[in-house]
Structures are given as structure tokens and as C-alpha cells.
CSV table of C-alpha atoms in Angstrom, one decimal:
chain,number,residue,atom,x,y,z
X,1,MET,CA,-0.1,-0.1,0.0
X,2,LYS,CA,1.5,3.2,-0.6
X,3,ALA,CA,-0.6,5.9,1.0
X,4,ILE,CA,-4.5,6.4,2.4
X,5,ILE,CA,-6.4,9.8,2.1
X,6,ASP,CA,-8.7,9.8,5.0
X,7,TYR,CA,-12.6,10.9,4.5
X,8,LYS,CA,-15.4,11.8,7.2
X,9,LYS,CA,-19.2,11.8,6.6
X,10,GLU,CA,-20.9,15.0,6.7
X,11,ASN,CA,-22.8,15.7,10.2
X,12,SER,CA,-21.6,12.3,11.4
X,13,GLU,CA,-18.6,10.6,13.0
X,14,LEU,CA,-18.5,8.0,10.2
X,15,THR,CA,-15.2,7.8,8.5
X,16,GLY,CA,-13.7,6.5,5.2
X,17,SER,CA,-10.9,6.2,3.3
X,18,ILE,CA,-9.1,5.9,-0.5
X,19,MET,CA,-6.2,3.3,-0.3
X,20,ILE,CA,-4.0,3.9,-3.2
X,21,ASN,CA,-2.1,0.3,-4.2
X,22,GLU,CA,0.5,0.0,-6.4
X,23,TYR,CA,1.5,-3.7,-7.7
X,24,ALA,CA,3.6,-4.5,-10.5
X,25,SER,CA,3.5,-1.1,-11.9
X,26,LYS,CA,-0.6,-0.9,-12.0
X,27,THR,CA,-2.1,1.9,-9.3
X,28,THR,CA,-5.5,1.1,-8.0
X,29,TYR,CA,-7.5,3.2,-6.1
X,30,ILE,CA,-9.8,1.4,-3.0
X,31,ALA,CA,-12.6,3.9,-1.7
X,32,VAL,CA,-14.2,2.5,1.5
X,33,THR,CA,-17.0,4.2,3.3
X,34,ALA,CA,-18.8,2.4,6.2
X,35,SER,CA,-20.8,0.5,4.2
X,36,ALA,CA,-19.6,0.0,0.7
X,37,SER,CA,-16.5,-0.6,-1.1
X,38,LYS,CA,-14.9,-0.5,-4.7
X,39,THR,CA,-11.8,-0.4,-6.6
X,40,TYR,CA,-11.0,2.1,-9.4
X,41,LYS,CA,-8.1,2.8,-11.8
X,42,SER,CA,-8.3,6.7,-11.3
X,43,LEU,CA,-8.6,8.4,-8.2
X,44,LYS,CA,-10.8,10.9,-9.3
X,45,GLY,CA,-13.4,7.7,-9.7
X,46,ALA,CA,-12.5,7.1,-6.4
X,47,GLU,CA,-13.4,10.4,-5.2
X,48,LYS,CA,-16.7,10.7,-6.6
X,49,PHE,CA,-17.6,7.7,-5.4
X,50,MET,CA,-16.7,9.2,-1.5
X,51,ALA,CA,-18.7,12.5,-2.6
X,52,GLU,CA,-21.7,10.4,-3.4
X,53,TYR,CA,-21.6,9.0,-0.3
X,54,ASN,CA,-21.1,12.6,1.1
X,55,TYR,CA,-17.9,11.7,2.7
X,56,LYS,CA,-15.6,14.8,2.5
X,57,LYS,CA,-11.5,14.5,2.8
X,58,ILE,CA,-9.8,15.6,6.3
């Protein structure tokens, strides 16, 4: 794992994150919330996923 970007849900104590993973020279972005997670090829896609669930970057 290369890095973790922390997020917090608006008006809530719930937290989430985007984990940046690099393996075999390929980078993937794993967006994780309290209720869902999904893997993306771009950081922009992962950020949109977090925004859909009302999570903001800390």
C-alpha cells in the first residue's frame, strides 16, 4: 500500500478512506466507506464515489 487518504462523512462520526495500492507497476485506488467499497483505476473515480456517499476529505 502506497498511501491512505482519510475521509469523514458530513454531520456524522463515520469515517472512510481511499487506499492507493501499487502492484506490478499498476496503481489502483480502493474507496472504502462504512457500508461499501469499490476499486478504481483513477483517483478521480474514487473521489466521486466518496462524494456520492457525502464523505469529505479530512
